mmCIF file of C-alpha atoms and ligand atoms in Angstrom:
data_model
loop_
_atom_site.group_PDB
_atom_site.id
_atom_site.type_symbol
_atom_site.label_atom_id
_atom_site.label_comp_id
_atom_site.label_asym_id
_atom_site.label_seq_id
_atom_site.Cartn_x
_atom_site.Cartn_y
_atom_site.Cartn_z
ATOM 1 C CA MET A 336 -11.815 -10.382 1.147
ATOM 2 C CA SER A 337 -9.073 -7.575 0.511
ATOM 3 C CA ASN A 338 -9.270 -4.360 -1.603
ATOM 4 C CA ILE A 339 -5.466 -4.339 -2.181
ATOM 5 C CA THR A 340 -4.511 -3.858 -5.855
ATOM 6 C CA VAL A 341 -2.166 -6.585 -7.612
ATOM 7 C CA THR A 342 0.304 -5.825 -9.924
ATOM 8 C CA HIS A 343 1.662 -8.347 -12.116
ATOM 9 C CA ALA A 344 5.276 -7.765 -12.359
ATOM 10 C CA ASP A 345 7.556 -8.283 -15.484
ATOM 11 C CA SER A 346 9.852 -10.281 -13.479
ATOM 12 C CA GLY A 347 7.205 -13.162 -13.880
ATOM 13 C CA LEU A 348 8.109 -16.318 -11.890
ATOM 14 C CA VAL A 349 11.621 -16.284 -10.334
ATOM 15 C CA GLN A 350 13.313 -19.427 -9.630
ATOM 16 C CA ALA A 351 15.172 -19.494 -5.956
ATOM 17 C CA GLU A 352 16.275 -22.203 -3.485
ATOM 18 C CA ALA A 353 16.774 -22.248 0.329
ATOM 19 C CA LEU A 354 19.765 -21.132 1.858
ATOM 20 C CA ARG A 355 19.267 -21.088 5.425
ATOM 21 C CA ARG A 356 16.395 -21.178 8.097
ATOM 22 C CA GLU A 357 16.567 -19.076 11.541
ATOM 23 C CA ARG A 358 14.479 -18.685 14.463
ATOM 24 C CA VAL A 359 13.451 -15.020 14.922
ATOM 25 C CA THR A 360 11.519 -15.250 17.731
ATOM 26 C CA PRO A 361 9.606 -18.338 19.273
ATOM 27 C CA HIS A 362 6.425 -17.847 16.365
ATOM 28 C CA MET A 363 8.241 -16.376 13.747
ATOM 29 C CA ILE A 364 11.129 -18.470 11.433
ATOM 30 C CA ARG A 365 13.410 -16.453 8.792
ATOM 31 C CA VAL A 366 13.685 -18.438 6.011
ATOM 32 C CA THR A 367 16.071 -16.737 3.256
ATOM 33 C CA ILE A 368 15.879 -17.600 -0.642
ATOM 34 C CA GLY A 369 18.233 -16.629 -3.483
ATOM 35 C CA GLY A 370 20.022 -17.584 -6.381
ATOM 36 C CA ASP A 371 21.062 -15.956 -9.764
ATOM 37 C CA ASP A 372 17.076 -15.859 -11.142
ATOM 38 C CA LEU A 373 16.632 -13.438 -8.121
ATOM 39 C CA ALA A 374 19.212 -10.858 -10.417
ATOM 40 C CA ARG A 375 15.430 -10.590 -11.709
ATOM 41 C CA PHE A 376 13.369 -9.529 -9.304
ATOM 42 C CA ALA A 377 12.362 -5.303 -8.712
ATOM 43 C CA TYR A 378 12.438 -4.564 -4.994
ATOM 44 C CA ARG A 379 10.046 -2.012 -4.305
ATOM 45 C CA GLY A 380 9.795 -2.755 -0.061
ATOM 46 C CA PHE A 381 7.474 -1.657 1.913
ATOM 47 C CA ASP A 382 4.474 -4.605 2.342
ATOM 48 C CA GLN A 383 5.608 -6.121 -1.280
ATOM 49 C CA TRP A 384 4.433 -9.493 -1.541
ATOM 50 C CA PHE A 385 4.698 -13.122 -3.646
ATOM 51 C CA ARG A 386 2.905 -15.617 -4.267
ATOM 52 C CA LEU A 387 5.114 -18.640 -3.342
ATOM 53 C CA ALA A 388 5.147 -21.738 -4.615
ATOM 54 C CA LEU A 389 6.360 -24.801 -2.650
ATOM 55 C CA PRO A 390 7.116 -28.197 -3.836
ATOM 56 C CA VAL A 391 5.234 -30.284 -1.293
ATOM 57 C CA HIS A 392 5.124 -33.221 -4.510
ATOM 58 C CA GLY A 393 8.659 -32.749 -5.415
ATOM 59 C CA GLU A 394 10.519 -29.687 -7.603
ATOM 60 C CA GLY A 395 9.086 -30.593 -10.939
ATOM 61 C CA GLY A 396 6.409 -28.872 -10.890
ATOM 62 C CA LEU A 397 8.289 -25.661 -10.413
ATOM 63 C CA ASP A 398 9.165 -25.475 -13.890
ATOM 64 C CA ARG A 399 5.678 -25.442 -15.110
ATOM 65 C CA MET A 400 4.111 -22.630 -13.121
ATOM 66 C CA PRO A 401 2.733 -20.211 -14.796
ATOM 67 C CA GLN A 402 4.726 -16.517 -15.044
ATOM 68 C CA ARG A 403 2.004 -14.343 -13.797
ATOM 69 C CA PHE A 404 -0.638 -15.819 -11.517
ATOM 70 C CA GLY A 405 -4.247 -13.659 -13.042
ATOM 71 C CA VAL A 406 -6.807 -15.826 -14.281
ATOM 72 C CA GLY A 407 -5.137 -17.334 -17.396
ATOM 73 C CA GLY A 408 -2.209 -17.804 -15.315
ATOM 74 C CA TYR A 409 -4.319 -20.026 -12.226
ATOM 75 C CA LEU A 410 -5.864 -21.678 -15.624
ATOM 76 C CA LYS A 411 -2.152 -23.367 -16.771
ATOM 77 C CA TYR A 412 -1.718 -23.414 -12.211
ATOM 78 C CA LEU A 413 -4.726 -26.287 -12.140
ATOM 79 C CA ARG A 414 -3.258 -27.810 -15.348
ATOM 80 C CA VAL A 415 -0.474 -29.118 -13.555
ATOM 81 C CA PRO A 416 -1.443 -32.615 -12.208
ATOM 82 C CA LYS A 417 -2.212 -32.741 -8.802
ATOM 83 C CA GLY A 418 0.626 -35.394 -8.058
ATOM 84 C CA SER A 419 3.435 -32.694 -9.043
ATOM 85 C CA ARG A 420 1.351 -29.270 -8.350
ATOM 86 C CA PRO A 421 3.132 -26.774 -6.078
ATOM 87 C CA VAL A 422 1.075 -25.631 -2.862
ATOM 88 C CA VAL A 423 0.894 -21.480 -3.025
ATOM 89 C CA ARG A 424 0.933 -19.190 -0.168
ATOM 90 C CA ASN A 425 0.809 -15.605 -0.296
ATOM 91 C CA TYR A 426 4.138 -14.420 1.956
ATOM 92 C CA THR A 427 6.245 -10.500 2.183
ATOM 93 C CA VAL A 428 9.449 -9.447 1.412
ATOM 94 C CA ARG A 429 10.825 -9.375 5.285
ATOM 95 C CA ALA A 430 14.631 -7.946 3.390
ATOM 96 C CA PHE A 431 16.039 -8.397 0.243
ATOM 97 C CA ARG A 432 20.170 -8.111 -0.632
ATOM 98 C CA ALA A 433 20.276 -6.814 -3.955
ATOM 99 C CA GLU A 434 24.116 -7.537 -3.706
ATOM 100 C CA GLU A 435 23.822 -11.028 -2.693
ATOM 101 C CA ARG A 436 20.577 -12.226 -4.311
ATOM 102 C CA GLU A 437 19.145 -12.875 -0.975
ATOM 103 C CA LEU A 438 15.460 -12.079 -0.066
ATOM 104 C CA ASP A 439 14.385 -12.801 3.830
ATOM 105 C CA ILE A 440 10.331 -14.033 4.420
ATOM 106 C CA ASP A 441 9.073 -14.487 7.891
ATOM 107 C CA PHE A 442 6.784 -17.128 8.651
ATOM 108 C CA VAL A 443 4.462 -17.158 11.536
ATOM 109 C CA VAL A 444 4.906 -20.829 12.693
ATOM 110 C CA HIS A 445 1.405 -21.829 13.254
ATOM 111 C CA GLY A 446 1.309 -25.769 14.259
ATOM 112 C CA ASP A 447 1.224 -28.627 12.212
ATOM 113 C CA ASP A 448 -1.818 -27.759 10.108
ATOM 114 C CA GLY A 449 -1.270 -26.043 7.201
ATOM 115 C CA ILE A 450 1.492 -26.161 4.044
ATOM 116 C CA ALA A 451 3.815 -23.188 4.479
ATOM 117 C CA GLY A 452 4.159 -22.783 8.366
ATOM 118 C CA PRO A 453 5.411 -26.370 8.542
ATOM 119 C CA TRP A 454 7.601 -26.609 5.593
ATOM 120 C CA ALA A 455 8.919 -22.969 6.687
ATOM 121 C CA ALA A 456 9.752 -25.335 10.305
ATOM 122 C CA ARG A 457 11.729 -27.692 8.285
ATOM 123 C CA VAL A 458 13.172 -26.491 5.381
ATOM 124 C CA GLU A 459 16.452 -27.559 4.286
ATOM 125 C CA PRO A 460 18.951 -25.560 2.404
ATOM 126 C CA GLY A 461 18.831 -26.423 -1.557
ATOM 127 C CA GLU A 462 15.482 -26.942 -1.389
ATOM 128 C CA ARG A 463 14.060 -24.946 -4.597
ATOM 129 C CA VAL A 464 10.914 -22.567 -4.655
ATOM 130 C CA ALA A 465 9.839 -20.163 -7.091
ATOM 131 C CA PHE A 466 7.509 -17.199 -6.801
ATOM 132 C CA ILE A 467 5.550 -14.358 -8.387
ATOM 133 C CA ASP A 468 6.009 -10.641 -7.465
ATOM 134 C CA GLN A 469 2.218 -9.122 -6.628
ATOM 135 C CA GLY A 470 3.879 -5.514 -5.982
ATOM 136 C CA CYS A 471 3.160 -3.817 -2.624
ATOM 137 C CA GLY A 472 -0.289 -3.160 -0.669
ATOM 138 C CA TRP A 473 0.676 -0.220 0.638
ATOM 139 C CA ALA A 474 -0.941 2.558 -1.192
ATOM 140 C CA PRO A 475 -1.521 5.817 0.615
ATOM 141 C CA VAL A 476 -4.233 8.540 -1.081
ATOM 142 C CA PRO A 477 -2.420 11.843 -1.800
ATOM 143 C CA GLU A 478 -3.882 14.128 0.006
ATOM 144 C CA ALA A 479 -2.799 11.357 2.909
ATOM 145 C CA SER A 480 -1.504 13.349 6.128
ATOM 146 C CA ARG A 481 -1.563 10.785 8.859
ATOM 147 C CA HIS A 482 -1.649 7.524 8.315
ATOM 148 C CA LEU A 483 -3.037 4.006 10.776
ATOM 149 C CA ILE A 484 -1.292 0.858 10.392
ATOM 150 C CA VAL A 485 -3.135 -2.232 12.270
ATOM 151 C CA ALA A 486 -1.353 -5.748 11.798
ATOM 152 C CA ASP A 487 -2.045 -8.751 13.365
ATOM 153 C CA GLU A 488 1.396 -11.620 13.469
ATOM 154 C CA SER A 489 0.810 -12.095 9.801
ATOM 155 C CA GLY A 490 0.725 -8.535 8.921
ATOM 156 C CA LEU A 491 4.010 -7.799 11.143
ATOM 157 C CA PRO A 492 6.402 -8.386 7.965
ATOM 158 C CA ALA A 493 3.822 -6.005 5.778
ATOM 159 C CA ALA A 494 3.843 -3.185 9.092
ATOM 160 C CA LEU A 495 7.263 -3.470 9.746
ATOM 161 C CA GLY A 496 8.428 -3.309 6.314
ATOM 162 C CA ILE A 497 6.692 -0.085 5.472
ATOM 163 C CA LEU A 498 7.282 1.583 8.707
ATOM 164 C CA ARG A 499 10.961 1.380 7.543
ATOM 165 C CA ASP A 500 10.594 2.740 4.172
ATOM 166 C CA MET A 501 7.607 5.781 4.443
ATOM 167 C CA PRO A 502 9.189 9.070 4.431
ATOM 168 C CA ARG A 503 10.679 9.724 8.191
ATOM 169 C CA ASP A 504 8.476 13.216 8.234
ATOM 170 C CA SER A 505 5.148 11.149 8.711
ATOM 171 C CA VAL A 506 3.107 10.901 11.231
ATOM 172 C CA GLY A 507 0.168 8.057 12.467
ATOM 173 C CA ASP A 508 -0.279 5.260 14.812
ATOM 174 C CA ALA A 509 0.354 1.656 13.805
ATOM 175 C CA VAL A 510 -0.958 -0.891 15.590
ATOM 176 C CA ILE A 511 0.488 -4.377 15.730
ATOM 177 C CA GLU A 512 -1.255 -7.251 17.622
ATOM 178 C CA LEU A 513 0.755 -10.919 18.594
ATOM 179 C CA PHE A 514 -0.477 -13.595 20.604
ATOM 180 C CA ASP A 515 3.188 -14.016 22.491
ATOM 181 C CA GLU A 516 5.386 -10.725 23.861
ATOM 182 C CA ARG A 517 8.046 -12.563 22.788
ATOM 183 C CA ASP A 518 7.251 -12.337 19.317
ATOM 184 C CA ARG A 519 8.011 -8.695 19.056
ATOM 185 C CA GLN A 520 10.717 -7.236 16.590
ATOM 186 C CA ASP A 521 12.979 -4.347 16.298
ATOM 187 C CA VAL A 522 11.137 -1.049 14.541
ATOM 188 C CA ASP A 523 12.600 1.705 12.222
ATOM 189 C CA ALA A 524 10.032 3.942 12.690
ATOM 190 C CA PRO A 525 9.446 7.437 11.885
ATOM 191 C CA ASP A 526 9.668 9.510 14.794
ATOM 192 C CA GLY A 527 5.825 11.068 14.421
ATOM 193 C CA VAL A 528 4.551 6.960 14.473
ATOM 194 C CA ALA A 529 3.751 5.949 17.546
ATOM 195 C CA VAL A 530 3.791 2.185 17.442
ATOM 196 C CA HIS A 531 1.620 0.031 19.879
ATOM 197 C CA TRP A 532 2.440 -3.333 20.193
ATOM 198 C CA LEU A 533 -0.710 -5.007 22.251
ATOM 199 C CA VAL A 534 -0.731 -9.094 23.377
ATOM 200 C CA ARG A 535 -4.125 -9.998 23.048
ATOM 201 C CA PRO A 536 -5.495 -12.350 25.593
ATOM 202 C CA ALA A 537 -4.920 -16.006 25.631
ATOM 203 C CA GLY A 538 -7.581 -18.350 24.054
ATOM 204 C CA SER A 539 -9.256 -14.666 22.472
ATOM 205 C CA VAL A 540 -9.756 -14.402 18.621
ATOM 206 C CA PRO A 541 -7.260 -12.297 16.504
ATOM 207 C CA GLY A 542 -8.204 -8.755 16.599
ATOM 208 C CA ALA A 543 -9.555 -8.706 20.262
ATOM 209 C CA ALA A 544 -6.568 -6.547 21.474
ATOM 210 C CA ALA A 545 -6.273 -4.150 18.201
ATOM 211 C CA LEU A 546 -9.297 -3.602 17.437
ATOM 212 C CA PRO A 547 -10.853 -2.022 20.740
ATOM 213 C CA LEU A 548 -6.935 0.210 20.801
ATOM 214 C CA THR A 549 -8.125 1.219 17.072
ATOM 215 C CA ARG A 550 -11.629 1.981 17.867
ATOM 216 C CA ALA A 551 -10.193 4.169 21.110
ATOM 217 C CA LEU A 552 -7.414 6.569 19.327
ATOM 218 C CA GLU A 553 -8.535 9.661 18.774
ATOM 219 C CA VAL A 554 -7.879 10.310 14.926
ATOM 220 C CA ASP A 555 -9.244 12.958 12.564
ATOM 221 C CA PRO A 556 -10.625 11.074 9.871
ATOM 222 C CA GLU A 557 -9.914 13.864 7.925
ATOM 223 C CA GLY A 558 -6.502 13.309 5.618
ATOM 224 C CA LEU A 559 -6.267 9.965 7.576
ATOM 225 C CA TYR A 560 -4.967 6.436 5.305
ATOM 226 C CA GLY A 561 -5.471 3.413 7.000
ATOM 227 C CA PHE A 562 -3.640 0.092 6.171
ATOM 228 C CA ALA A 563 -5.435 -2.666 8.156
ATOM 229 C CA VAL A 564 -3.899 -6.745 7.222
ATOM 230 C CA GLY A 565 -4.206 -9.947 9.310
ATOM 231 C CA GLU A 566 -6.706 -12.306 10.340
ATOM 232 C CA GLN A 567 -9.967 -11.780 8.187
ATOM 233 C CA ALA A 568 -11.995 -10.413 11.413
ATOM 234 C CA LEU A 569 -9.322 -8.013 11.996
ATOM 235 C CA ALA A 570 -8.454 -6.852 8.595
ATOM 236 C CA SER A 571 -13.030 -6.106 7.979
ATOM 237 C CA GLY A 572 -13.236 -5.198 11.530
ATOM 238 C CA VAL A 573 -10.956 -1.818 11.012
ATOM 239 C CA ARG A 574 -11.575 -1.287 7.816
ATOM 240 C CA ARG A 575 -15.875 -1.098 8.698
ATOM 241 C CA HIS A 576 -14.722 0.992 12.154
ATOM 242 C CA LEU A 577 -12.729 3.299 9.939
ATOM 243 C CA VAL A 578 -15.625 3.538 7.008
ATOM 244 C CA GLY A 579 -18.794 3.347 8.646
ATOM 245 C CA GLU A 580 -18.182 5.011 11.892
ATOM 246 C CA ARG A 581 -15.126 7.130 11.474
ATOM 247 C CA GLY A 582 -16.226 8.572 7.992
ATOM 248 C CA VAL A 583 -13.106 7.757 6.619
ATOM 249 C CA PRO A 584 -13.397 7.330 2.625
ATOM 250 C CA LYS A 585 -13.547 3.714 1.018
ATOM 251 C CA LYS A 586 -10.378 4.358 -1.107
ATOM 252 C CA SER A 587 -8.804 5.819 2.287
ATOM 253 C CA VAL A 588 -8.674 2.420 3.394
ATOM 254 C CA THR A 589 -6.803 -0.568 2.143
ATOM 255 C CA PHE A 590 -7.480 -4.038 3.905
ATOM 256 C CA SER A 591 -6.463 -7.833 3.328
ATOM 257 C CA GLY A 592 -7.533 -10.432 5.263
ATOM 258 C CA TYR A 593 -4.692 -12.705 5.402
ATOM 259 C CA TRP A 594 -6.073 -15.293 6.499
ATOM 260 C CA ARG A 595 -8.864 -16.763 8.165
ATOM 261 C CA LEU A 596 -9.033 -18.405 11.835
ATOM 262 C CA GLY A 597 -10.104 -22.479 10.822
ATOM 263 C CA ARG A 598 -9.718 -22.461 7.497
ATOM 264 C CA SER A 599 -6.449 -23.145 4.304
ATOM 265 C CA ALA A 600 -5.817 -20.369 2.092
ATOM 266 C CA PRO A 601 -7.574 -20.583 -0.901
HETATM 267 C C1 LIG B 2153 -0.620 -10.155 0.528
HETATM 268 C C2 LIG B 2153 0.150 -11.200 2.088
HETATM 269 C C3 LIG B 2153 1.277 -11.502 2.884
HETATM 270 C C4 LIG B 2153 1.297 -12.137 3.736
HETATM 271 N N1 LIG B 2153 2.076 -12.127 3.872
HETATM 272 C C5 LIG B 2153 2.456 -12.567 5.615
HETATM 273 C C6 LIG B 2153 4.160 -12.933 5.876
HETATM 274 O O1 LIG B 2153 4.843 -12.654 5.701
HETATM 275 N N2 LIG B 2153 4.210 -13.882 6.660
HETATM 276 C C7 LIG B 2153 3.154 -15.044 7.577
HETATM 277 O O2 LIG B 2153 3.496 -15.692 8.362
HETATM 278 N N3 LIG B 2153 1.748 -14.577 6.678
HETATM 279 C C8 LIG B 2153 1.316 -14.169 5.706
HETATM 280 N N4 LIG B 2153 0.529 -14.030 4.863
HETATM 281 C C9 LIG B 2153 -0.571 -14.783 5.375
HETATM 282 C C10 LIG B 2153 -0.260 -16.359 5.147
HETATM 283 O O3 LIG B 2153 -0.564 -16.526 3.392
HETATM 284 C C11 LIG B 2153 -1.597 -17.471 5.056
HETATM 285 O O4 LIG B 2153 -1.327 -17.211 7.024
HETATM 286 C C12 LIG B 2153 -1.717 -18.703 4.792
HETATM 287 O O5 LIG B 2153 -2.890 -19.164 4.866
HETATM 288 C C13 LIG B 2153 -0.508 -19.908 5.645
HETATM 289 O O6 LIG B 2153 -0.514 -20.938 4.960
HETATM 290 P P1 LIG B 2153 -0.393 -22.161 5.869
HETATM 291 O O7 LIG B 2153 -0.326 -23.463 4.354
HETATM 292 O O8 LIG B 2153 0.676 -21.851 6.484
HETATM 293 O O9 LIG B 2153 -1.728 -22.979 6.290
HETATM 294 P P2 LIG B 2153 -2.876 -23.080 5.629
HETATM 295 O O10 LIG B 2153 -3.110 -23.692 5.078
HETATM 296 O O11 LIG B 2153 -3.468 -21.813 5.049
HETATM 297 O O12 LIG B 2153 -3.883 -23.036 6.493
HETATM 298 C C14 LIG B 2153 -4.347 -23.818 7.753
HETATM 299 C C15 LIG B 2153 -4.498 -23.789 8.898
HETATM 300 O O13 LIG B 2153 -3.701 -22.769 9.649
HETATM 301 C C16 LIG B 2153 -4.770 -21.564 9.921
HETATM 302 N N5 LIG B 2153 -3.695 -20.454 9.725
HETATM 303 C C17 LIG B 2153 -2.788 -20.070 8.565
HETATM 304 N N6 LIG B 2153 -2.478 -19.140 9.257
HETATM 305 C C18 LIG B 2153 -2.465 -19.015 10.216
HETATM 306 C C19 LIG B 2153 -1.784 -17.971 11.088
HETATM 307 N N7 LIG B 2153 -0.781 -16.861 10.681
HETATM 308 N N8 LIG B 2153 -1.848 -17.798 12.621
HETATM 309 C C20 LIG B 2153 -2.432 -19.216 12.729
HETATM 310 N N9 LIG B 2153 -3.213 -20.058 12.189
HETATM 311 C C21 LIG B 2153 -3.181 -19.801 10.825
HETATM 312 C C22 LIG B 2153 -5.542 -21.406 9.414
HETATM 313 O O14 LIG B 2153 -7.000 -21.026 10.128
HETATM 314 C C23 LIG B 2153 -5.938 -23.099 8.866
HETATM 315 O O15 LIG B 2153 -6.710 -23.544 10.324
HETATM 316 C C24 LIG B 2153 0.234 -13.431 4.241
HETATM 317 C C25 LIG B 2153 -0.985 -13.449 3.452
HETATM 318 C C26 LIG B 2153 -1.277 -12.262 2.471
HETATM 319 C C27 LIG B 2153 -2.113 -12.310 1.528
#
């Protein structure tokens, strides 16, 4: 579930190739993609995300991808024969260097299951991909005077991008839950935003540490803008707490289930 507004950027389908792969922390692999076509990409920062097409059945299917991923585009995607249809997964722009035409993506490596995580762990320079820019989910209401960001490791690129790009006089809290302390990254946050790194107990579900801390934080619901992303139960749990128990207006909370425990992305 999600109430993120999807923006279909003018750049349409952007073609790129993998340039390098680097393990930034034990469970996070950074893949840098690049190429001349990135000149058409309009970088917006924050948690800007995109649909990433991975040619797991051969690169031919990349040229048959739609320019947009709305209803019509999705139907066009389904018409690409299964044997060459790329797999599409959602990712966040971790960094973009316009002059070099390079875009970094931080992938959580979560074992052998799935497509994107294992792809990131083994991709070699020169492999082609394509992506469709879907804009930013971060959309504070104009009256927001305080911010609360809650994320798990899949939302770490979004949370760190927002903290990096939000106005320097912003105030609030960011709660970032990991399953391994060693996956922390450097944060560039406004002085007025307290960043709380948490590690959930081994064997517990995502949100096991972030939800109790979010409940315990003494935040005034007046003027609060909440942003919760990560495993489905974490994102919807934060939203339920803020709206149902604290009385924060629904429009003041953006949430998105980035992945679901035990289920592949649809
Ligand atoms: C807007 C948006 C932005 C996102 N940005 C990022 C990002 O920058 N970096 C990032 O790593 N992810 C990000 N995600 C989440 C990512 O799209 C999912 O984790 C996706 O399911 C991974 O695809 P997969 O092919 O590896 O696994 P899937 O085929 O979808 O799933 C296979 C199995 O792996 C499990 N699984 C999937 N993701 C995870 C995970 N993170 N941890 C543990 N188990 C998992 C599933 O429960 C399933 O059992 C984002 C999602 C959205 C909606």
